Coordinates of C-alpha atoms in Angstrom, one line a residue:
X160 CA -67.7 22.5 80.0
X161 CA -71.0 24.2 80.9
X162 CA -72.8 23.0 83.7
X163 CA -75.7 21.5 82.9
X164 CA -77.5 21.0 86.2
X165 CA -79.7 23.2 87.1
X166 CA -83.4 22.5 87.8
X167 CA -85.7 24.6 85.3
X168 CA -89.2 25.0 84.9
X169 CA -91.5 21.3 85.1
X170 CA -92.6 20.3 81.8
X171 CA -94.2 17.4 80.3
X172 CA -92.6 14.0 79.8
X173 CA -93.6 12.3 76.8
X174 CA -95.2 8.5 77.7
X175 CA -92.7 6.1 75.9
X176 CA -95.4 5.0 73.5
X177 CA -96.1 8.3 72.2
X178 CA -92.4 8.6 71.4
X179 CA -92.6 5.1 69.4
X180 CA -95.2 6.3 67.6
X181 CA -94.0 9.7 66.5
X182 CA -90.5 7.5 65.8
X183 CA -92.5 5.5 63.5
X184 CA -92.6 7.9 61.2
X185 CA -88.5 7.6 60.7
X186 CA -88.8 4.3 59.4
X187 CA -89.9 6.1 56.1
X188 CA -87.0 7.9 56.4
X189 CA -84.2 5.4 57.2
X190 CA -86.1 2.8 54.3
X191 CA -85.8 5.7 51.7
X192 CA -82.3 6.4 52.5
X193 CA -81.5 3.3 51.5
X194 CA -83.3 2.9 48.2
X195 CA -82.8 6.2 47.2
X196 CA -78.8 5.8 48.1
X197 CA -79.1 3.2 45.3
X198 CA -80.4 5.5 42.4
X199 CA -77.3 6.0 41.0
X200 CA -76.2 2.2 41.1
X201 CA -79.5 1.5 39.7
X202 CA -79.9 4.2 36.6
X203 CA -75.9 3.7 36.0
X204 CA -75.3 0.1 36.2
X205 CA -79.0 -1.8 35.5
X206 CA -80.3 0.7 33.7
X207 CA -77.2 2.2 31.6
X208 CA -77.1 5.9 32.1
X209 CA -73.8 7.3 31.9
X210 CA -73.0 8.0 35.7
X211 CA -72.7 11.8 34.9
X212 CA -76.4 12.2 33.7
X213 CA -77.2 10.2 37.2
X214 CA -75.3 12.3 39.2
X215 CA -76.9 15.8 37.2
X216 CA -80.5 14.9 37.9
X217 CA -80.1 14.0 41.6
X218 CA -78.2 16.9 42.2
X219 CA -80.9 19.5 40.4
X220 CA -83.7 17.4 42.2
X221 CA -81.7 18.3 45.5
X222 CA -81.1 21.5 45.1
X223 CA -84.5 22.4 44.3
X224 CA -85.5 20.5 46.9
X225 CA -83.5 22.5 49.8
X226 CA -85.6 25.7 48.5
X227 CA -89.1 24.6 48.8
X228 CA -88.2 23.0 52.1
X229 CA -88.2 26.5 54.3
X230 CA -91.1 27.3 52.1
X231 CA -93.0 23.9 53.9
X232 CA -91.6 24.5 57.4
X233 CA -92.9 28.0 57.3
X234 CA -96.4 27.4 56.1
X235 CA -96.5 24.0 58.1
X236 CA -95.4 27.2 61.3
X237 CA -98.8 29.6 60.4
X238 CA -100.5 26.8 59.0
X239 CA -104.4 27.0 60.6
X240 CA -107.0 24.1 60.5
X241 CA -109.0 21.5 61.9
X242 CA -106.2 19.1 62.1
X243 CA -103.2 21.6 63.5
X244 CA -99.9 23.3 61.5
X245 CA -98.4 19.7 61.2
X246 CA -100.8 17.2 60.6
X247 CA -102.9 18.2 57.4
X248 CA -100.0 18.0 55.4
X249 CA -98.7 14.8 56.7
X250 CA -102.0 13.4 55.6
X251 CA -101.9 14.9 52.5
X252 CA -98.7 13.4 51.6
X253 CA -98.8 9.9 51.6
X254 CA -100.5 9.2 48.4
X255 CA -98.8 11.1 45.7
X256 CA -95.5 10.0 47.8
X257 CA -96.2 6.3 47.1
X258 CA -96.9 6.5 43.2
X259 CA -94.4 9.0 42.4
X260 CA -91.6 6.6 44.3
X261 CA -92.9 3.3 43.0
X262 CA -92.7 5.3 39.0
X263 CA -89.1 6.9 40.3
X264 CA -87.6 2.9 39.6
X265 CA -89.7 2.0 36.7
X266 CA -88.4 3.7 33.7
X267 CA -89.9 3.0 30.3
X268 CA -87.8 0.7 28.1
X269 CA -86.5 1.9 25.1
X270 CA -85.9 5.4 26.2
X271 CA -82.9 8.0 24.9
X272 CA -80.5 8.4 27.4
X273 CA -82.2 12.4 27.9
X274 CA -85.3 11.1 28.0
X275 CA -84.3 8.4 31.0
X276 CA -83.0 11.8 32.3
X277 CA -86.2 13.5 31.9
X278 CA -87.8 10.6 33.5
X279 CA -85.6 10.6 36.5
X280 CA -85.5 14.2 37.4
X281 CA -88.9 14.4 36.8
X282 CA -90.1 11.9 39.2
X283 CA -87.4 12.8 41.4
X284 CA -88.6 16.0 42.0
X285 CA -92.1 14.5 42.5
X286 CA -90.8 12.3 44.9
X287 CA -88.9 14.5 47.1
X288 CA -91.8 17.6 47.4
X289 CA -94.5 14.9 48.1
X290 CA -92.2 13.7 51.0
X291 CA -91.1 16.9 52.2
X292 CA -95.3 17.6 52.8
X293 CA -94.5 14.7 55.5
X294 CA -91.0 15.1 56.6
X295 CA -91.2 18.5 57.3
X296 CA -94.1 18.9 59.5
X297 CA -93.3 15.5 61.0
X298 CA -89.8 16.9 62.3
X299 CA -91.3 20.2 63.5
X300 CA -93.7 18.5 65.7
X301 CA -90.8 16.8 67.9
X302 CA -89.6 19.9 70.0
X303 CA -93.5 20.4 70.7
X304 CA -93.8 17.0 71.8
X305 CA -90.9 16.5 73.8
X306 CA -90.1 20.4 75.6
X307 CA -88.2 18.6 78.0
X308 CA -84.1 19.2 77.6
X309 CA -82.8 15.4 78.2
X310 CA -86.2 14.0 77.6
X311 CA -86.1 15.3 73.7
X312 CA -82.6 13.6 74.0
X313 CA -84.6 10.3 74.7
X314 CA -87.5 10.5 72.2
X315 CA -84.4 11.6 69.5
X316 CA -83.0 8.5 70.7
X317 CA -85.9 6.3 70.0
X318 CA -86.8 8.1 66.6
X319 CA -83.1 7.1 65.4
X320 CA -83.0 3.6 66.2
X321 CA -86.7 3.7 64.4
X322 CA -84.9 5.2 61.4
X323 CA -82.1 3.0 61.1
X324 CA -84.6 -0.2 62.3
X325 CA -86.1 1.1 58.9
X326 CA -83.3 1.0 57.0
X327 CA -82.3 -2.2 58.1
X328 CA -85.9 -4.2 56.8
X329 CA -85.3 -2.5 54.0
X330 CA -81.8 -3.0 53.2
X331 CA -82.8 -7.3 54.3
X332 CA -85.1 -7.2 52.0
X333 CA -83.1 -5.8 48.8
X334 CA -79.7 -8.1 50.0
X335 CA -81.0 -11.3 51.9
X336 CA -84.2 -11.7 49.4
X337 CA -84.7 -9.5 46.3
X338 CA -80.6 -9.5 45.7
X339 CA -80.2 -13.2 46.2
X340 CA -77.1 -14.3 44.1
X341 CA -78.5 -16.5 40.6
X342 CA -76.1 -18.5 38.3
X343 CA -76.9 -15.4 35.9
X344 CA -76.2 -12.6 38.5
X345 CA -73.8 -13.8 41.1
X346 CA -74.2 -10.4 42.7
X347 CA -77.9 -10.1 43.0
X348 CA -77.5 -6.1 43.2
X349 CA -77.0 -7.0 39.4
X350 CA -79.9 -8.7 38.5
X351 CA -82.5 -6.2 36.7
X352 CA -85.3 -8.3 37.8
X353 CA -84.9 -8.1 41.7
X354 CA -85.0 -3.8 41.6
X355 CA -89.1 -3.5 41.3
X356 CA -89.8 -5.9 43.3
X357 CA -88.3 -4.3 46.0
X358 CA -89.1 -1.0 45.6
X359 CA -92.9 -2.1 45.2
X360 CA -92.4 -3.8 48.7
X361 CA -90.2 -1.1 50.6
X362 CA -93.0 1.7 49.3
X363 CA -95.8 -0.4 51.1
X364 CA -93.7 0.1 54.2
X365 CA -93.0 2.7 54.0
X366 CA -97.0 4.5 54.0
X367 CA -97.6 2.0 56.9
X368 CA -94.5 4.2 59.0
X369 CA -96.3 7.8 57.5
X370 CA -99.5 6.6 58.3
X371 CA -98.4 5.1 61.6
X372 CA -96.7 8.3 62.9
X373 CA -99.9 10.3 61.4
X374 CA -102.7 8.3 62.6
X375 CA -101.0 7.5 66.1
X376 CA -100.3 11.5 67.1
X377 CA -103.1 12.7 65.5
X378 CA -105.2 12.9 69.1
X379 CA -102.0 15.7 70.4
X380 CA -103.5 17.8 68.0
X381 CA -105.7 19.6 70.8
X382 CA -102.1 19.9 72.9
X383 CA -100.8 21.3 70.3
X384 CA -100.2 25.5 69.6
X385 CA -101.7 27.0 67.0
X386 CA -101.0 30.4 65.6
X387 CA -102.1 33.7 65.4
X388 CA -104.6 34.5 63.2
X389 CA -102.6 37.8 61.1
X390 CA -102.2 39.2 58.4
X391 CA -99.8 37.7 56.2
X392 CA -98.4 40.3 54.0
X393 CA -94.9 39.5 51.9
X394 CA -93.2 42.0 54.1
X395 CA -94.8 40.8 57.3
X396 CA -93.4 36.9 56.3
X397 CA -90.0 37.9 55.1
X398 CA -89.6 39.8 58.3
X399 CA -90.3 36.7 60.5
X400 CA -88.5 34.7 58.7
X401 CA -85.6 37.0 59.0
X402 CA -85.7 37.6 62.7
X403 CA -86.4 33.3 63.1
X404 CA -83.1 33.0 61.6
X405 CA -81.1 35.7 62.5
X406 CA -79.3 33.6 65.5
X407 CA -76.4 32.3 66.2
X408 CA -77.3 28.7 67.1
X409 CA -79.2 28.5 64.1
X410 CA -76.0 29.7 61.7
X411 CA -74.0 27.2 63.8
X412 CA -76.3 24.4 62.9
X413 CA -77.0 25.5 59.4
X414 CA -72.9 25.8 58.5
X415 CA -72.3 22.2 59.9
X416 CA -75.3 20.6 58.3
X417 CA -73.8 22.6 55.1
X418 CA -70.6 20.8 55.4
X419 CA -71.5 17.6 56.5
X420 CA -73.8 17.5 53.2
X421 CA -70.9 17.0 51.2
X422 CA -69.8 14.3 52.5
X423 CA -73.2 12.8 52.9
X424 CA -73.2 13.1 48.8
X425 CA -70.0 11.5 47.9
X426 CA -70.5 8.4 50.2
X427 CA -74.1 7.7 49.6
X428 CA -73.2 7.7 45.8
X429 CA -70.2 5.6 46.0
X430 CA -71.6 3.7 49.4
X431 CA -72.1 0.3 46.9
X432 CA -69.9 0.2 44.7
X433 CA -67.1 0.2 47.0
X434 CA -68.8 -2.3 48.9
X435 CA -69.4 -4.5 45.6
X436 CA -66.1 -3.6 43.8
X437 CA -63.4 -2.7 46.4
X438 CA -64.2 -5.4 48.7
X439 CA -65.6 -7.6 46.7
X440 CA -68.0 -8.4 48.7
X441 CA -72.0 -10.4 47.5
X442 CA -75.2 -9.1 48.2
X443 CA -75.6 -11.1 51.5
X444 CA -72.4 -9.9 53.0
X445 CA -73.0 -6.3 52.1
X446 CA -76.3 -7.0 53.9
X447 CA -74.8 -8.4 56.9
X448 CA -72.5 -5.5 57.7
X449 CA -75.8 -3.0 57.0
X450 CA -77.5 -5.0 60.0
X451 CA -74.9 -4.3 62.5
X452 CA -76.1 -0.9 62.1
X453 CA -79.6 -2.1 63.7
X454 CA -77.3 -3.4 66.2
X455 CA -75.3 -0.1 66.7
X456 CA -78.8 2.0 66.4
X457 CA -79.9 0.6 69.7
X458 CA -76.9 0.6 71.7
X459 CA -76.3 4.2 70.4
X460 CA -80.2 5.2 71.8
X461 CA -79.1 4.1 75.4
X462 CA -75.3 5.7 75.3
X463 CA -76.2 8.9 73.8
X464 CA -78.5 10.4 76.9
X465 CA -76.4 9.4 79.8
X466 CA -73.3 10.8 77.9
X467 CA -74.8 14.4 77.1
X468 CA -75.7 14.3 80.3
X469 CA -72.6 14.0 82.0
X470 CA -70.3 15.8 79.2
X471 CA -72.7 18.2 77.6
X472 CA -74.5 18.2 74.6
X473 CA -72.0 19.6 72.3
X474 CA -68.2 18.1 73.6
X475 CA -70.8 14.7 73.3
X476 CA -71.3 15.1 69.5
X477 CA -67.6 16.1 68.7
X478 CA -66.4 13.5 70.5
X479 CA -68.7 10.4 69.0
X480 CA -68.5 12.2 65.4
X481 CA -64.4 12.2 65.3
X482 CA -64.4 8.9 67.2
X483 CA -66.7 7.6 64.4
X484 CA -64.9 8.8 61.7
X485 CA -61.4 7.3 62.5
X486 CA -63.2 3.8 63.4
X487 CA -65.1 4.0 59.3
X488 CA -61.7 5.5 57.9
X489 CA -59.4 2.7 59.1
X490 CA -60.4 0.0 57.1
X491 CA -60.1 1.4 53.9
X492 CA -57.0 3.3 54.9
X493 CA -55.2 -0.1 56.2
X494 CA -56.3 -1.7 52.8
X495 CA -54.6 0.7 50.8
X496 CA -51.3 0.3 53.3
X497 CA -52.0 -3.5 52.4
X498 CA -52.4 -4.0 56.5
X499 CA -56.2 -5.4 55.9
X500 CA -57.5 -8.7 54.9
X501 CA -58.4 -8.7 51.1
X502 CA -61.5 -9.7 49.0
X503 CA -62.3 -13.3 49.3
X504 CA -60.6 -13.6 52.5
X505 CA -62.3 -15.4 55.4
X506 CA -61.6 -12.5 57.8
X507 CA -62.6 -10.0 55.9
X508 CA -66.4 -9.9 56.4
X509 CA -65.9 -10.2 60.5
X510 CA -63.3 -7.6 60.8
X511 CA -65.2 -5.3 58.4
X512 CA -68.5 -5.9 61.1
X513 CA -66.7 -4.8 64.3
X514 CA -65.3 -1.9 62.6
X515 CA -68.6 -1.0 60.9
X516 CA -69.7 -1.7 64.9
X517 CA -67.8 0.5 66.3
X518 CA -68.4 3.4 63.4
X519 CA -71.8 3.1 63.9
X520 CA -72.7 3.2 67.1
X521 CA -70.4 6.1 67.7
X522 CA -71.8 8.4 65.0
X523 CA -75.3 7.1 65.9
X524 CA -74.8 8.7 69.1
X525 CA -73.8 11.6 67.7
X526 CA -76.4 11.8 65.8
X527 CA -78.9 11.5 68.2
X528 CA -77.4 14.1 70.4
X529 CA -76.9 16.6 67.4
X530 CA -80.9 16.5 66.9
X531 CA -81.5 17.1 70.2
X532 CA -79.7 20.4 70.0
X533 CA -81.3 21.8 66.6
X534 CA -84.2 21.0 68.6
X535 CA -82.8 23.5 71.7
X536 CA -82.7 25.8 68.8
X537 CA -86.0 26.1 68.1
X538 CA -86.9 27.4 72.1
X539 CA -83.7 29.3 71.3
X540 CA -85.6 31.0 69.0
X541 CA -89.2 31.2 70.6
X542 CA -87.7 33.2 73.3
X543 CA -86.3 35.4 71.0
X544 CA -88.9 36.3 68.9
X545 CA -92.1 34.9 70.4
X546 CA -93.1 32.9 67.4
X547 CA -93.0 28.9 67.6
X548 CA -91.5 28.2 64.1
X549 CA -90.0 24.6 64.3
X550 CA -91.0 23.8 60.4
X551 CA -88.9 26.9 59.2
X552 CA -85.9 26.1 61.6
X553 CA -85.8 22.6 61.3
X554 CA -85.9 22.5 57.7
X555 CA -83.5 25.7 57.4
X556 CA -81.2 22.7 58.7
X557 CA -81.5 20.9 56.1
X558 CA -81.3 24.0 53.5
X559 CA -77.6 24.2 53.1
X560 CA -76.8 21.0 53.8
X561 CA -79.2 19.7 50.5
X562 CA -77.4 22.9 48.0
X563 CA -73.9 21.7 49.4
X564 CA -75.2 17.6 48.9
X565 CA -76.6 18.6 45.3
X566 CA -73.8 20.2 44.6
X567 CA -71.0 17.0 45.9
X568 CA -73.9 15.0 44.1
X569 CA -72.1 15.3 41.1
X570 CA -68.6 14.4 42.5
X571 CA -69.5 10.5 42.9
X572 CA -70.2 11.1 38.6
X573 CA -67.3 12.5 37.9
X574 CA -65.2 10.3 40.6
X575 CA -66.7 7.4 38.5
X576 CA -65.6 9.1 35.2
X577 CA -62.1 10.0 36.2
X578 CA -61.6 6.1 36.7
X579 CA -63.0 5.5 33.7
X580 CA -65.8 3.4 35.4
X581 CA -67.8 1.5 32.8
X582 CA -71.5 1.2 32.5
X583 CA -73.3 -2.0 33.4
X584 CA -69.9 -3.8 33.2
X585 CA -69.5 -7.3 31.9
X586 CA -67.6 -9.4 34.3
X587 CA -64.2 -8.4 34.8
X588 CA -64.4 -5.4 33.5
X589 CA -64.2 -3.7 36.9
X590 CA -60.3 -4.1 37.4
X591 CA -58.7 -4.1 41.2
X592 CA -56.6 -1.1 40.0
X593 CA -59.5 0.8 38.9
X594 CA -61.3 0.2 42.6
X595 CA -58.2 1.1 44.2
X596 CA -58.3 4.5 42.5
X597 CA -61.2 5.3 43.6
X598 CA -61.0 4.8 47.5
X599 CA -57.6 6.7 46.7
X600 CA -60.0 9.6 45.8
X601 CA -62.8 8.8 48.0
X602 CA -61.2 8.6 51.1
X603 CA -59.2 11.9 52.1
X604 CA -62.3 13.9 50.4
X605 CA -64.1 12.1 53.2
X606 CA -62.3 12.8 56.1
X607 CA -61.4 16.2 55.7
X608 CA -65.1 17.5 55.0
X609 CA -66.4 15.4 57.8
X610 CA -63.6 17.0 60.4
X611 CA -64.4 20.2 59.4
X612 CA -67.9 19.5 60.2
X613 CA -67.6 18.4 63.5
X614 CA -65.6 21.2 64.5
X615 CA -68.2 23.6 63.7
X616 CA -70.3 22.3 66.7
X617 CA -67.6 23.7 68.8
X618 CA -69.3 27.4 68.6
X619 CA -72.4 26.4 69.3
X620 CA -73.8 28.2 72.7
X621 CA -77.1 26.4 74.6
X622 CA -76.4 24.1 77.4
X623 CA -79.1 23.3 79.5
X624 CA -79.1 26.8 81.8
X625 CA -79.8 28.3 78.3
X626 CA -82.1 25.6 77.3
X627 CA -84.3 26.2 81.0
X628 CA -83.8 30.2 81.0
X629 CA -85.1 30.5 77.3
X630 CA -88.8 28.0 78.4
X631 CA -89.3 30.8 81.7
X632 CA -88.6 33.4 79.0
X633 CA -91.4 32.1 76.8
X634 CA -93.6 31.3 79.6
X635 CA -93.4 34.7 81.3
X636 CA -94.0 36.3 77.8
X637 CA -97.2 34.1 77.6
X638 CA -98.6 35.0 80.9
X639 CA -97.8 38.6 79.6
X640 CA -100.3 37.9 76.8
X641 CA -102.5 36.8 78.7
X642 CA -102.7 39.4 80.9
X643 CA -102.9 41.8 78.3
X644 CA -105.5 40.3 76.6
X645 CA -107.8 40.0 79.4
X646 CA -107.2 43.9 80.5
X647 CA -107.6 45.2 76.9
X648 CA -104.2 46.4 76.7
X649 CA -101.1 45.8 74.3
X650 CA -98.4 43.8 75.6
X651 CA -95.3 45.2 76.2
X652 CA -93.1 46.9 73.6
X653 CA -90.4 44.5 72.6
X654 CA -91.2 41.5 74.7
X655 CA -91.6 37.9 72.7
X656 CA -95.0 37.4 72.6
X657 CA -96.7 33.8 72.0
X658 CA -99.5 31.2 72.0
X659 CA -100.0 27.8 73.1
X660 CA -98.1 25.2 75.1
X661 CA -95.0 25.2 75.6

């Protein structure tokens, strides 16, 4: 284990409110990962597109989407203006964001199935460019905000129990109001009439959380560094681009989050209906279990700093990440062994909360830590190269990670069609046989992607002597610029060469 105890260079700790306000802006996040894990439920079983088409236009919206992503992280990086790299596009976002999401779940009646295709990959796309204008920028501010190695640690902390806080309203509203149970629709994820209703209301909250996060960081702006002015020739940008990227931390983090993707596309298309037809369980249960994850959120935003302190960063987020996929594996593995309570039984719904518990707080953790360390990567790489570029890193993150997801998008479609799944089934039609199938499918697909995930992390290479020696790097090279500027000359051949705070 590395030793991570050596005192580096004083930087600025962020106030706690500033890091509730910049966490705002997850609530967007965690709220649109919920509704937008229910696309597929919604288009296949309300709406009555064969799961296939479903599965074709989220996976071409998302891997389109992982392209123009870099393209946003490195303008947002070189971006010059009145309001800073990261802000004017934040603000420009939240408009266009809103309508297109509210028109994503409203679908003219009467429609061909290709042309409730065209509608849903067209305002998909829409959807996920107008958000990336926020998401993008929003991210790349937090290693600006918080240069601190544990502090970061904290404020990712706080930003993830934001995020899943925001998931949790929105997932109370859709299963303890919208998705109340009728005599028509016993299972209120059923009932056509409770879907716009609940997108309408989960779109308002989510511009207050952009517009929170926006408005509330908006006076850091003079703190903040702004670039160069430069020439910005094709060459020039590909070459930056190139040298920002050419390092190993960043291939380390970019080949996990490449993995992980696939398994974040299979369970987040097949999240519900194993819920709803594997366990049987009505909207308000399924709600209950996604509010332990509040629960587990918070807990995970006090465990996860005092453990990567003591163990490390990295043996931290192997640990929690294995840990947590055992504790959301067993349940489904003991049902199939006929070990675990079945639907309708009275301790099913508890025993499935301390397991979820458990899961969650565990890969929370994780989770927390792991951001913290692709945001070490992006002083990894200022040191290197003398360019701040946080947008282009953090969002080269997600590059991979969104072809792979687009790409295992597809697999919950044709995991639904190898069961023979039906479209907006009658009740009944769903047998037990045909659920079991598909946990039979779901389940080791899973587990292996997610374990070869989490042992990717074991290459990566910052610790907090890194993290220290790479801020006195860029500091050093500063005052070097400085110097140079003020006696005429060039700085020195070679040496990373920067702007702004650190």
């Amino acid at each position: 284990m590395a030793d991570e105890t050596a005192r580096g260079p004083a930087v600025e700790k962020l106030s706690l409110k500033v890091k509730f306000i910049y966490g705002a802006g997850a609530v967007e996040y965690g709220a649109r990962i919920f509704v937008m894990g229910l696309l597929l439920f919604f288009y296949n079983q309300i709406v009555g597109l064969p799961a296939a088409m479903v599965s074709l236009a989220l996976s071409i919206s998302l891997l389109i989407d992982a392209f123009w992503d870099p393209m946003i992280g490195h303008v947002s990086d070189n971006l010059r203006s009145r309001l800073g790299r990261r802000h004017l596009l934040m603000y420009l976002s939240v408009a266009p964001f809103f309508l297109f999401f509210v028109l994503l779940f409203r679908p003219p009646e009467g429609l061909t199935d290709w042309q409730t295709f065209a509608w849903l990959l067209t305002f998909l796309l829409l959807t996920r460019f107008s958000v990336s204008l926020f998401e993008v920028p929003a991210a790349a501010l937090g290693p600006e905000l918080a240069p601190d190695y544990h502090d970061r640690t904290v404020m990712m902390g706080v930003r993830y129990a934001l995020l899943i806080g925001g998931g949790a309203v929105a997932t109370s509203l859709g299963y303890f109001w919208f998705f109340r149970p009728t005599a028509a629709y016993p299972h209120g994820q059923l009932n056509p009439e409770a879907w716009g209703p609940l997108t309408l209301t989960v779109g308002v909250m989510m511009l207050a959380a952009m517009l929170i996060c926006t408005l509330g960081t908006h006076h850091r702006i003079p703190r903040l560094h702004q670039p160069p002015v430069r020439r910005a020739s094709l060459s020039r940008t590909l070459g930056d681009v190139a040298a920002t990227l050419k390092n190993w931390n960043v291939g380390v983090v970019v080949v996990a989050a490449m993995i992980s993707g696939m398994a974040a596309g299979v369970y987040s298309g097949l999240a519900l209906y194993l819920a709803t037809y594997f366990w049987g369980l009505p909207a308000g249960e399924v709600g209950l279990l996604e509010m332990v994850r509040l629960v587990a959120a918070v807990l995970a935003a006090f465990l996860a700093p005092p453990l990567s302190r003591r163990f490390g960063k990295k043996w931290t987020c192997m640990g929690l990440f294995f840990a947590a996929v055992t504790a959301n594996s067993l349940p489904y593995a003991l049902a199939l062994g006929g070990l675990f309570p079945g639907k309708g039984a009275p301790e099913l719904l508890p025993l499935l909360a301390v397991f979820r518990f458990f899961g969650d707080t565990l890969a929370a953790g994780g989770y927390v830590v792991v951001t913290s360390m692709i945001a070490d990567v992006t002083d990894d790489a200022l040191a290197k190269t003398g360019r701040r570029s946080e947008g282009l890193l953090m969002s080269a993150d997600s590059f991979l990670q969104q072809v792979t997801t687009a790409m295992s998008a597809m697999l919950p479609g044709l995991i639904l069609a190898a069961v023979e799944f039906p479209e907006r089934p009658a009740p009944g039609m769903v047998t037990d046989a045909m659920a079991r199938e598909l946990v039979m499918i779901y389940l080791p697909i899973t587990i292996a992607i997610s374990t070869l995930s989490i042992a990717t992390w074991a290459f990566f290479r910052i610790d907090q002597t890194t993290h220290e020696r790479n801020l006195r790097t860029a500091r050093e090279a500063m005052a070097r610029a400085e110097a140079a500027t003020e006696s005429g000359e060039p700085p020195a051949v070679g040496a990373p060469v920067t702007s702004g705070r650190i």
